[in-house]
JSON list of C-alpha atoms in Angstrom, two decimals:
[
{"chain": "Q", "resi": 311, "resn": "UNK", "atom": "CA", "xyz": [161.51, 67.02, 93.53]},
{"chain": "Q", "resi": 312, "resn": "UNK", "atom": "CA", "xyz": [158.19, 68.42, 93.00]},
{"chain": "Q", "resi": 313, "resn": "UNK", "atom": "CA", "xyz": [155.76, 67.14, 91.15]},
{"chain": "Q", "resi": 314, "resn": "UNK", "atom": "CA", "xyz": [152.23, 67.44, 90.03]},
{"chain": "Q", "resi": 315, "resn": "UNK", "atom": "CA", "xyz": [149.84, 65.28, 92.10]},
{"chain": "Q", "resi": 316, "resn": "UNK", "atom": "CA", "xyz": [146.36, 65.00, 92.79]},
{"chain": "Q", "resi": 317, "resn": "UNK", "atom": "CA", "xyz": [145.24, 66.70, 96.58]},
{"chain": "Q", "resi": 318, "resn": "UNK", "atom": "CA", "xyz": [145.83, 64.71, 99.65]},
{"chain": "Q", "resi": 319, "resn": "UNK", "atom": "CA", "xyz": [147.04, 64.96, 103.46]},
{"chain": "Q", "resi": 320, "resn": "UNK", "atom": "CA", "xyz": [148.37, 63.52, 105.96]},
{"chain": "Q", "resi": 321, "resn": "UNK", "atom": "CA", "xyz": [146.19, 60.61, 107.59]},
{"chain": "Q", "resi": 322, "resn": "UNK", "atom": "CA", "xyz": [144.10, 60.24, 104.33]},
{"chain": "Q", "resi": 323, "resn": "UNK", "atom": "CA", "xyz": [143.77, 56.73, 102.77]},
{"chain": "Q", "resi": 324, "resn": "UNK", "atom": "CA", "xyz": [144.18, 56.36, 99.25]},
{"chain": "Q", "resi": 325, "resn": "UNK", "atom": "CA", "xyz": [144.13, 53.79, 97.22]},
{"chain": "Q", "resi": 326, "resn": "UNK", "atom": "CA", "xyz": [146.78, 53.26, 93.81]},
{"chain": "Q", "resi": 327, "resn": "UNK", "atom": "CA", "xyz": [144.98, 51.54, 90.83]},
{"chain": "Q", "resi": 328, "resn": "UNK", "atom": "CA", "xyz": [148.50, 50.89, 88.84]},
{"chain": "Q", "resi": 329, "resn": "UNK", "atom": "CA", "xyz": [148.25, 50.00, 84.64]},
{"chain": "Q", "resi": 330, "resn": "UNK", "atom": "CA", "xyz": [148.50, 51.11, 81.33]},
{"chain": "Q", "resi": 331, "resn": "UNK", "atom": "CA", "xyz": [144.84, 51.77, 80.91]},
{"chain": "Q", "resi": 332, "resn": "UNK", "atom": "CA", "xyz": [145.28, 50.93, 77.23]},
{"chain": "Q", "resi": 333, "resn": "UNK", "atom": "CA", "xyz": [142.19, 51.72, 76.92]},
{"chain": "Q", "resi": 334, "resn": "UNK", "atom": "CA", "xyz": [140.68, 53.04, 80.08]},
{"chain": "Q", "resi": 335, "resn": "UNK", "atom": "CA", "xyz": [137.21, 51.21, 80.88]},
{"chain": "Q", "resi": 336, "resn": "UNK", "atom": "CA", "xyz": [134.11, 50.54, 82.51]},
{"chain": "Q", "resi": 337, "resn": "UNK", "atom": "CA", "xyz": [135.44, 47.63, 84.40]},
{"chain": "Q", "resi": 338, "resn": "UNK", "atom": "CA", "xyz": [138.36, 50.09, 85.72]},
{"chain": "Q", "resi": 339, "resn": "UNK", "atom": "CA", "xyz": [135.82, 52.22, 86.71]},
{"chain": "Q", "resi": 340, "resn": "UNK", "atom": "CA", "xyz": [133.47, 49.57, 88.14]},
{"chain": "Q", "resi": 341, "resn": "UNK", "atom": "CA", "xyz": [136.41, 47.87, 90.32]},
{"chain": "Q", "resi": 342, "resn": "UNK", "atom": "CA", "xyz": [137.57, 51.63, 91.48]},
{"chain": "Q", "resi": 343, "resn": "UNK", "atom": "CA", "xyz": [134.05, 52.21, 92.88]},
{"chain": "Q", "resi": 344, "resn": "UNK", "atom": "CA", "xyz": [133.96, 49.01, 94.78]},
{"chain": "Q", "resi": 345, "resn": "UNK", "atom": "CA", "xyz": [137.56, 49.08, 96.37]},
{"chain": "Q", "resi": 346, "resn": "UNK", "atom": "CA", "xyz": [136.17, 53.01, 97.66]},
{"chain": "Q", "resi": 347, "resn": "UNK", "atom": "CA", "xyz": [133.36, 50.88, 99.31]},
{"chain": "Q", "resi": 348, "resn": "UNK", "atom": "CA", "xyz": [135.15, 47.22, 100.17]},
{"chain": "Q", "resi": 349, "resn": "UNK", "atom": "CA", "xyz": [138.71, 48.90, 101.53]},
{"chain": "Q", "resi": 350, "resn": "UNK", "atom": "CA", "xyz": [137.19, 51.89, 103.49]},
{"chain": "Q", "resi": 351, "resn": "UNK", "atom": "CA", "xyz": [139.05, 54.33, 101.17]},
{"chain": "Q", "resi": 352, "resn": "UNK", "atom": "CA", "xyz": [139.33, 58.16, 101.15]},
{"chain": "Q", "resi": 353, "resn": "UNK", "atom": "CA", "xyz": [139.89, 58.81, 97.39]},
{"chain": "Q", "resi": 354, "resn": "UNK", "atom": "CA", "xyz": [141.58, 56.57, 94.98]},
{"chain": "Q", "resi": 355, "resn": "UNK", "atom": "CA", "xyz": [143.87, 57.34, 92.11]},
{"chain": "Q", "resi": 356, "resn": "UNK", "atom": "CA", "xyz": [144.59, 55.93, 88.88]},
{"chain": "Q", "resi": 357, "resn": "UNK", "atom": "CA", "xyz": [148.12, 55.97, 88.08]},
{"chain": "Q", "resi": 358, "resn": "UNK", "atom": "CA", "xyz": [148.68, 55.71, 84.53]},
{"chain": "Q", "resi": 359, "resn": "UNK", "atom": "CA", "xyz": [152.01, 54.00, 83.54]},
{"chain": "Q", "resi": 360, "resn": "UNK", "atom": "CA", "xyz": [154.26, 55.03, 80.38]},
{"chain": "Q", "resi": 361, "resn": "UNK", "atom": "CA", "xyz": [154.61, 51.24, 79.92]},
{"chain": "Q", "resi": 362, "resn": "UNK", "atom": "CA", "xyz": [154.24, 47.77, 81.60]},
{"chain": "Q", "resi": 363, "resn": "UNK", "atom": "CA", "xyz": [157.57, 46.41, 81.77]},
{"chain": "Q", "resi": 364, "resn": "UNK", "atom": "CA", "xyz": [156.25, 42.83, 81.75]},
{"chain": "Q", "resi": 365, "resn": "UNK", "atom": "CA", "xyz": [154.56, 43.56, 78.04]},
{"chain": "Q", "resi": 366, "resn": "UNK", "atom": "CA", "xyz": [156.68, 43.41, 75.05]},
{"chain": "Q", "resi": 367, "resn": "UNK", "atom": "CA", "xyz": [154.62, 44.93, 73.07]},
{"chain": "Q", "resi": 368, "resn": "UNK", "atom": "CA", "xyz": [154.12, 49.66, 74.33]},
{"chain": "Q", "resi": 369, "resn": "UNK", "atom": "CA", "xyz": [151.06, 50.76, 74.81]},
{"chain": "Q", "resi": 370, "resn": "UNK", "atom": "CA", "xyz": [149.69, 53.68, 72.76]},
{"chain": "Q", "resi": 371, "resn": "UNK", "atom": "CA", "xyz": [150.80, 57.15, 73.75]},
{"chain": "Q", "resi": 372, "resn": "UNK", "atom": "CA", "xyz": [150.42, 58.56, 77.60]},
{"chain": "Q", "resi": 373, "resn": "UNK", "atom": "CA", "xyz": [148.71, 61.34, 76.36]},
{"chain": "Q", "resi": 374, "resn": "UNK", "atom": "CA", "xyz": [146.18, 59.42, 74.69]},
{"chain": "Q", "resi": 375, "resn": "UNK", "atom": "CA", "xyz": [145.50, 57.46, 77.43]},
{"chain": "Q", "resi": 376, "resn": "UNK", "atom": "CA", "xyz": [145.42, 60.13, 80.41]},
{"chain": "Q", "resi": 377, "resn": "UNK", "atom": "CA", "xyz": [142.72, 62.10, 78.47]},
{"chain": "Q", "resi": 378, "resn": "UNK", "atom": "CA", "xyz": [140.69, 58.65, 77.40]},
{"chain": "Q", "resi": 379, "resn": "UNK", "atom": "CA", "xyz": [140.55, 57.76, 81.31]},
{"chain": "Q", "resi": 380, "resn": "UNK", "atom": "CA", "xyz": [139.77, 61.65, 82.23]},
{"chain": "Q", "resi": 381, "resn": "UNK", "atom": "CA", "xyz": [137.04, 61.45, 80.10]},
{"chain": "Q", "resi": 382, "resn": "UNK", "atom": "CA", "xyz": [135.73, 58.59, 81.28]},
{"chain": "Q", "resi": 383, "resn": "UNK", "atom": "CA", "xyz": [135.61, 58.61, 85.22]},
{"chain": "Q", "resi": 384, "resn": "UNK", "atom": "CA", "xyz": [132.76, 60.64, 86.38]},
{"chain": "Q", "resi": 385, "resn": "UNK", "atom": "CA", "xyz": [133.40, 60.02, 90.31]},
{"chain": "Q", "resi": 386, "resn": "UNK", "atom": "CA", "xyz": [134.38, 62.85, 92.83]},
{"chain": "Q", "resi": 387, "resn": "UNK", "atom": "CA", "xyz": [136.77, 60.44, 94.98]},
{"chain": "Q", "resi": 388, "resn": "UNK", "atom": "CA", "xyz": [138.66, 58.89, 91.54]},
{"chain": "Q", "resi": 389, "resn": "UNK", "atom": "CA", "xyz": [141.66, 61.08, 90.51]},
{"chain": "Q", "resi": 390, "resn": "UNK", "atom": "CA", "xyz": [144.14, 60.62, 87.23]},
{"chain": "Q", "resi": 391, "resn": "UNK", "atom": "CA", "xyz": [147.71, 60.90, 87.45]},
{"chain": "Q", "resi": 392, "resn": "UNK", "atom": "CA", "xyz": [150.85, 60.33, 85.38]},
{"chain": "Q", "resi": 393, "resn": "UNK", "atom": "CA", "xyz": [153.45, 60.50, 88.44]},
{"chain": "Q", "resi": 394, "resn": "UNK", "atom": "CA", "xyz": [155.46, 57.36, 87.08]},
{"chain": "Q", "resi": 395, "resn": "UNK", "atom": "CA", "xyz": [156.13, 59.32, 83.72]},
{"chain": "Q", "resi": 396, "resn": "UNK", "atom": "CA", "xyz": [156.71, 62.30, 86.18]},
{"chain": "Q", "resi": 397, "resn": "UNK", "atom": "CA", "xyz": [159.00, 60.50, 88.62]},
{"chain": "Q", "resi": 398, "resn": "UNK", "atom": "CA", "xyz": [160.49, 58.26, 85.66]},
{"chain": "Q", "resi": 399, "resn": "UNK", "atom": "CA", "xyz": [159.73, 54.92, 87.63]},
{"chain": "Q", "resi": 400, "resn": "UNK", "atom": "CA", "xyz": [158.65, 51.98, 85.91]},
{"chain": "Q", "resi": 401, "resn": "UNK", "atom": "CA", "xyz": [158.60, 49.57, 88.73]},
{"chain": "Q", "resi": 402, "resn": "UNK", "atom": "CA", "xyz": [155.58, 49.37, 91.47]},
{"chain": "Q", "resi": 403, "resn": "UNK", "atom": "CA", "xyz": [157.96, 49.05, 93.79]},
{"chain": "Q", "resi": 404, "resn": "UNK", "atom": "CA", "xyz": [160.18, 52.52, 92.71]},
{"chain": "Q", "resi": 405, "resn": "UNK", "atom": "CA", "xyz": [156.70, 53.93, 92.37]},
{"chain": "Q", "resi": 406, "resn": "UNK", "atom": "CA", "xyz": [155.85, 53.41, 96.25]},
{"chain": "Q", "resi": 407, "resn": "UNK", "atom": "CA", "xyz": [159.20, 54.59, 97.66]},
{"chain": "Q", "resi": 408, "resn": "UNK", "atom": "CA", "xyz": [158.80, 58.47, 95.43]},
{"chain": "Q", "resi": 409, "resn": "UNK", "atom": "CA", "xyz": [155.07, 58.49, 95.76]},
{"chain": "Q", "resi": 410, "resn": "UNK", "atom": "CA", "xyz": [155.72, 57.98, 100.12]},
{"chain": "Q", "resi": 411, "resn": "UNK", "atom": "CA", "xyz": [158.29, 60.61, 100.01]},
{"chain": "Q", "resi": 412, "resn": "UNK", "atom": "CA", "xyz": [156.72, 62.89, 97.50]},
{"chain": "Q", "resi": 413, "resn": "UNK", "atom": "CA", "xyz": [153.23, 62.92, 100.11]},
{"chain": "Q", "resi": 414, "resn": "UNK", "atom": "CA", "xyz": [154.90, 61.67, 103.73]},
{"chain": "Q", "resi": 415, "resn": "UNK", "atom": "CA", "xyz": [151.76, 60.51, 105.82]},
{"chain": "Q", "resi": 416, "resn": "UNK", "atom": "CA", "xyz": [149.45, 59.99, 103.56]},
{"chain": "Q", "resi": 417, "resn": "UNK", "atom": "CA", "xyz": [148.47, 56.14, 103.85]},
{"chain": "Q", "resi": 418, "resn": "UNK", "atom": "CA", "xyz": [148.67, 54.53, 100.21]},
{"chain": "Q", "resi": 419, "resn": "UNK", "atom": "CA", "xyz": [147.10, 51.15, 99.41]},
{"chain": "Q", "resi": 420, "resn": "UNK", "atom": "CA", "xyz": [147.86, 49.03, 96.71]},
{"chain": "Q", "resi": 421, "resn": "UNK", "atom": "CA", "xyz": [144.91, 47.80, 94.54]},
{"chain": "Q", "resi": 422, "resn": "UNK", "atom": "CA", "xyz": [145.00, 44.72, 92.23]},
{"chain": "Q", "resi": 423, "resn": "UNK", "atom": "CA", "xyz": [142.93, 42.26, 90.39]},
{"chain": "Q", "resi": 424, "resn": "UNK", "atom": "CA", "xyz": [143.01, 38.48, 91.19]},
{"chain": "Q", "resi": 425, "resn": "UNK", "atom": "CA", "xyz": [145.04, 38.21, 87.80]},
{"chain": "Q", "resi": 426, "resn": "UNK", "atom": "CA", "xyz": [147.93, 39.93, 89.01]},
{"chain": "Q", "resi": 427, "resn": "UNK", "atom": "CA", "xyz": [147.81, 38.18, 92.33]},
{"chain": "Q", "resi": 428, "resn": "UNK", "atom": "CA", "xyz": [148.30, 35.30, 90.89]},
{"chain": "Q", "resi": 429, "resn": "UNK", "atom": "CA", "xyz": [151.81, 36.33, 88.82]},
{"chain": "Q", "resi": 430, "resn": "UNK", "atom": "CA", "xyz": [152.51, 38.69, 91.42]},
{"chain": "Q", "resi": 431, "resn": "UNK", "atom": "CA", "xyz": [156.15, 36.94, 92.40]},
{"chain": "Q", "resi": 432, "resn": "UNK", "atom": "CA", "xyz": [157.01, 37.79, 88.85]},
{"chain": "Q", "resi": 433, "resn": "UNK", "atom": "CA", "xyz": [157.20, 41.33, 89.40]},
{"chain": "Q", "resi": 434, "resn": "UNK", "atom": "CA", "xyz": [160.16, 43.07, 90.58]},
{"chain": "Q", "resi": 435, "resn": "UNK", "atom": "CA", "xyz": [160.64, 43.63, 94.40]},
{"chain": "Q", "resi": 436, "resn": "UNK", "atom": "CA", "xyz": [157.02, 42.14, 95.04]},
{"chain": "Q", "resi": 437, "resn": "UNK", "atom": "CA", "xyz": [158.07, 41.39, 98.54]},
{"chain": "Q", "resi": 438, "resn": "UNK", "atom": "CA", "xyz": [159.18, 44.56, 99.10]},
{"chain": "Q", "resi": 439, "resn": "UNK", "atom": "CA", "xyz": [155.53, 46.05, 97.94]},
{"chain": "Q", "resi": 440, "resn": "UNK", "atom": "CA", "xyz": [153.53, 44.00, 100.44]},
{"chain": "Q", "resi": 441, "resn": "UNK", "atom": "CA", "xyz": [156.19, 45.19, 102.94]},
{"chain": "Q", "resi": 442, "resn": "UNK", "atom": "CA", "xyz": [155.41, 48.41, 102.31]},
{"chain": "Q", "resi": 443, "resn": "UNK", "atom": "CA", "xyz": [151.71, 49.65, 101.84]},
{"chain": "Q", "resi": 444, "resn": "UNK", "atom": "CA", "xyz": [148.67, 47.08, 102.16]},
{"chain": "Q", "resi": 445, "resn": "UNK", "atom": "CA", "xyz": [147.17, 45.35, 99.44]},
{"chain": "Q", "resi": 446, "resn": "UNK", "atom": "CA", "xyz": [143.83, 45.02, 98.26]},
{"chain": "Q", "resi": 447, "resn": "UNK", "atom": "CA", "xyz": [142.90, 42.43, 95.47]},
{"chain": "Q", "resi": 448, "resn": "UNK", "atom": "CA", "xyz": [139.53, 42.55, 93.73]},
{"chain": "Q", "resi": 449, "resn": "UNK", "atom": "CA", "xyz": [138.47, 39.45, 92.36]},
{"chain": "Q", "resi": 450, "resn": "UNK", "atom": "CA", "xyz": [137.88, 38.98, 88.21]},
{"chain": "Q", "resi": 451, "resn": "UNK", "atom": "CA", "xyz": [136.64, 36.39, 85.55]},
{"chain": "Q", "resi": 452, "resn": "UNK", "atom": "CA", "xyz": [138.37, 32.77, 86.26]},
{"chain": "Q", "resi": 453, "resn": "UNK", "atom": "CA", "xyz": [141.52, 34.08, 88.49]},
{"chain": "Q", "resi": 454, "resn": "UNK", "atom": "CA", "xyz": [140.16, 32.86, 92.02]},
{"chain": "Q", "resi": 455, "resn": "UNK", "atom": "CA", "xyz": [141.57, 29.95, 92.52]},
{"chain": "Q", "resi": 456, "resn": "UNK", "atom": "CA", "xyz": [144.86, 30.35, 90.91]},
{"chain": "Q", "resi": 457, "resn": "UNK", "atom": "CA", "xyz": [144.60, 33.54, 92.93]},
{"chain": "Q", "resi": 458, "resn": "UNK", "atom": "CA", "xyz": [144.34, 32.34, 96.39]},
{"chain": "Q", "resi": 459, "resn": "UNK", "atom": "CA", "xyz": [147.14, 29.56, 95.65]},
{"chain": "Q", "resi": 460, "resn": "UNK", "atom": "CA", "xyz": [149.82, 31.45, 94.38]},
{"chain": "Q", "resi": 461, "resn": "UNK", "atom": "CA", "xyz": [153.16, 32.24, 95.73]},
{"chain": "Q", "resi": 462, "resn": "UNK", "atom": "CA", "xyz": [152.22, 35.56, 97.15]},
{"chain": "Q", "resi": 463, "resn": "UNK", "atom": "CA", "xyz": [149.46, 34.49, 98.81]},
{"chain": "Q", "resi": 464, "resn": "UNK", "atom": "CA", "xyz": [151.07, 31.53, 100.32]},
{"chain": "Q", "resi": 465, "resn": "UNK", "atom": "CA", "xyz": [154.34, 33.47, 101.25]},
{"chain": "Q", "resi": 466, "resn": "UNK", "atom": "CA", "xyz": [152.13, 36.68, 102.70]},
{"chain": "Q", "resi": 467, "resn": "UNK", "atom": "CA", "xyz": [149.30, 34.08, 104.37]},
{"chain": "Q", "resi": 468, "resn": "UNK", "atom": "CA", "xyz": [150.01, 35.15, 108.16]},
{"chain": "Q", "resi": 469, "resn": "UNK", "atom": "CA", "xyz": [148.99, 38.91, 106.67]},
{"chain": "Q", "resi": 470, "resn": "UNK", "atom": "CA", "xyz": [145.90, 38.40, 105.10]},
{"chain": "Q", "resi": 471, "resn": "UNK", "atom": "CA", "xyz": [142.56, 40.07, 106.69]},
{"chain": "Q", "resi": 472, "resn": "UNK", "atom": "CA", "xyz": [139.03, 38.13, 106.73]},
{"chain": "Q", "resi": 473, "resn": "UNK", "atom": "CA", "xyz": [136.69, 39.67, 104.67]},
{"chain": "Q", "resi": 474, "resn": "UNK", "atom": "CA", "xyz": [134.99, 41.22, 107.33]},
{"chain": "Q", "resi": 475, "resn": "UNK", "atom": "CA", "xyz": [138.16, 43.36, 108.22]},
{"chain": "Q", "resi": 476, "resn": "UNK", "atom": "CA", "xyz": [138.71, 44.80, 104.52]},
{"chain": "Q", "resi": 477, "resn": "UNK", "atom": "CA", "xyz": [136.94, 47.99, 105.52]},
{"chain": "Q", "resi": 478, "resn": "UNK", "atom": "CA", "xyz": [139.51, 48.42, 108.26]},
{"chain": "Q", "resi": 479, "resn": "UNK", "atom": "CA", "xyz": [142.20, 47.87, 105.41]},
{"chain": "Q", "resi": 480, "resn": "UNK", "atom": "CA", "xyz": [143.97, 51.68, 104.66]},
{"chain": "Q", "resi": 481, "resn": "UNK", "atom": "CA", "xyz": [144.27, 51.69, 108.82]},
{"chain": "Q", "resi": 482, "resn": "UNK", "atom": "CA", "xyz": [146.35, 48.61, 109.03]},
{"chain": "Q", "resi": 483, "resn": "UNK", "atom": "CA", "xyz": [150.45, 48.50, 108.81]},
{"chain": "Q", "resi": 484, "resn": "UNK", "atom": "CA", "xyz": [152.17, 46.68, 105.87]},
{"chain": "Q", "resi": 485, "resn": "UNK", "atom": "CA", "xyz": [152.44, 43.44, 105.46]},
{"chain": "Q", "resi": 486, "resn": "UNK", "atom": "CA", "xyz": [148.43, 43.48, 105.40]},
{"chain": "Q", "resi": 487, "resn": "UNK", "atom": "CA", "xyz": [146.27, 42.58, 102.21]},
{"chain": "Q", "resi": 488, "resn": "UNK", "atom": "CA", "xyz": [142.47, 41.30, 101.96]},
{"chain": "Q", "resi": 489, "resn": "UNK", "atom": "CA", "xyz": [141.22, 39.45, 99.12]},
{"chain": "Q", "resi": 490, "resn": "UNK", "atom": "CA", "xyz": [137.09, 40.37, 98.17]},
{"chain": "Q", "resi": 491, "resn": "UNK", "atom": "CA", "xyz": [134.69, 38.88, 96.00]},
{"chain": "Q", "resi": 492, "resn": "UNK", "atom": "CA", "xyz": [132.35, 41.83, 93.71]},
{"chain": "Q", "resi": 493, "resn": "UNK", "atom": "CA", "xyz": [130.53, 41.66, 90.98]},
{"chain": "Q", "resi": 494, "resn": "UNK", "atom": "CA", "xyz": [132.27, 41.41, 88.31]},
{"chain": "Q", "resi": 495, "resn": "UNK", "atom": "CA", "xyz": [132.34, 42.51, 84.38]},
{"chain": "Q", "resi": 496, "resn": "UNK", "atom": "CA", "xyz": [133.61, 40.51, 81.85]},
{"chain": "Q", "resi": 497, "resn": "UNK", "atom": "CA", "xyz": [135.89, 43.30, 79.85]},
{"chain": "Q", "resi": 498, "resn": "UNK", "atom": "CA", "xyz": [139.56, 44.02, 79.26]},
{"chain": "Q", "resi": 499, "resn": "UNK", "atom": "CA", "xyz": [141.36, 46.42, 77.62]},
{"chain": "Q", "resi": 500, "resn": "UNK", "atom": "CA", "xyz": [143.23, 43.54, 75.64]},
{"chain": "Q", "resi": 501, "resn": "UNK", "atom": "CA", "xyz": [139.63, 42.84, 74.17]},
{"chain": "Q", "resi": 502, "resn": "UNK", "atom": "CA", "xyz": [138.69, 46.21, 73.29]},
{"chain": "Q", "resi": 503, "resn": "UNK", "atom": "CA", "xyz": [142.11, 46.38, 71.89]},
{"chain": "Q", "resi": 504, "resn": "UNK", "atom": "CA", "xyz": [141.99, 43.40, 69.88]},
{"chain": "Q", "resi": 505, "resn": "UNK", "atom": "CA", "xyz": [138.27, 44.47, 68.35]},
{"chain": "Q", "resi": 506, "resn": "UNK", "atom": "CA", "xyz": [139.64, 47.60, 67.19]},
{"chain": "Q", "resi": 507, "resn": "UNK", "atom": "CA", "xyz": [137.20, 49.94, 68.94]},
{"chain": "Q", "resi": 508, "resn": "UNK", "atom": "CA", "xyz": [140.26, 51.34, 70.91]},
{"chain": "Q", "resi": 509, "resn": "UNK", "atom": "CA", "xyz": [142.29, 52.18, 67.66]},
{"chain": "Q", "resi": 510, "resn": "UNK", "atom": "CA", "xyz": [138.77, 53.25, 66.17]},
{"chain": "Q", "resi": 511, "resn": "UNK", "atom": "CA", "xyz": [138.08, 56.11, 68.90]},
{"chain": "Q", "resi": 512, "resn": "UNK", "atom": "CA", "xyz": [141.77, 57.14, 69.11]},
{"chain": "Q", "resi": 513, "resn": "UNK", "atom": "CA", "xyz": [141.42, 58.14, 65.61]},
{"chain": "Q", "resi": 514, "resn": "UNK", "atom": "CA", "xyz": [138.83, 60.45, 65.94]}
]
């Protein structure tokens, strides 16, 4: 199947930023920046899901939210892209398999914040993802700890990199993942949700 994807090759290291980006923010954009830097990354792409299956609640349209996150990333390495609505996957997991076949030899990494470390057994086929790209996990507000202790991390502990190898990161074979410390921004699209400025600027 072909779809429509944001330019790559082979040998190129790019890094997947997964969510509903319901809104899009600064601290998307902040975190994207420093995984460039921290995981010695070619380009990095947002992939913009048609729903998180582990919310009850949908988000608000794709549409809506593809041209909110276009509108706000102003960085020549940072690319949008709606391939799970594309390749009608709704799993990280089913995401990874299509994406590696859609773009054979390009070298994917998966990017996360500390929160979703820490549930990251609850998602489907979770072993499967550090199996198959690595993983790079950007630390946020009050997730360390529970973080570093959970499942995954304990499970996947013989594959984790020392800081000082993160940069080395998009060169390394699966399992491989690196946990890093950055300055951090206290924002999240469930607050700008729950104030209303989302629904606010969506009206417009």
């Amino acid at each position: 199947m072909r779809y429509t994807l944001p330019p790559s090759h082979p040998g190129q290291v790019i890094g997947l930023l997964g969510g509903s980006f319901d809104p899009p923010h600064a601290g998307h954009l902040h975190i994207s920046r420093e995984a460039l830097k921290r995981f010695g990354l070619d380009r990095l792409w947002w992939l913009v899901s048609p729903g998180n299956p582990l919310k009850e609640q949908g988000p608000a349209p794709l549409g809506r939210r593809m041209g909110a996150a276009r509108a706000l990333v102003d960085h020549p390495r940072i690319d949008i892209t709606d391939f799970e609505a594309q390749a009608d996957t709704r799993y990280t997991a089913q995401t990874l398999r299509a994406l590696i076949r859609a773009r054979p030899g390009v070298r994917f990494v998966w990017l996360m914040g500390a929160d979703n470390l820490a549930q990251f057994h609850l998602w489907q086929d979770w072993r499967e993802i550090m199996n198959t790209v690595p993983v790079g996990v950007l630390a946020r507000p009050g997730q360390r700890i529970s973080a570093r202790m959970s499942p995954a991390a304990r499970v996947f502990d013989h594959a984790r990199l020392g800081a000082r190898q993160c940069h080395r990161l998009g060169q390394m074979d699966a399992p491989a993942w690196c946990f890093v410390n950055v300055p951090m921004m206290a924002i999240s699209s469930t607050h700008l949700r729950q104030s209303g400025a989302w629904a606010d600027a969506t009206q417009k």
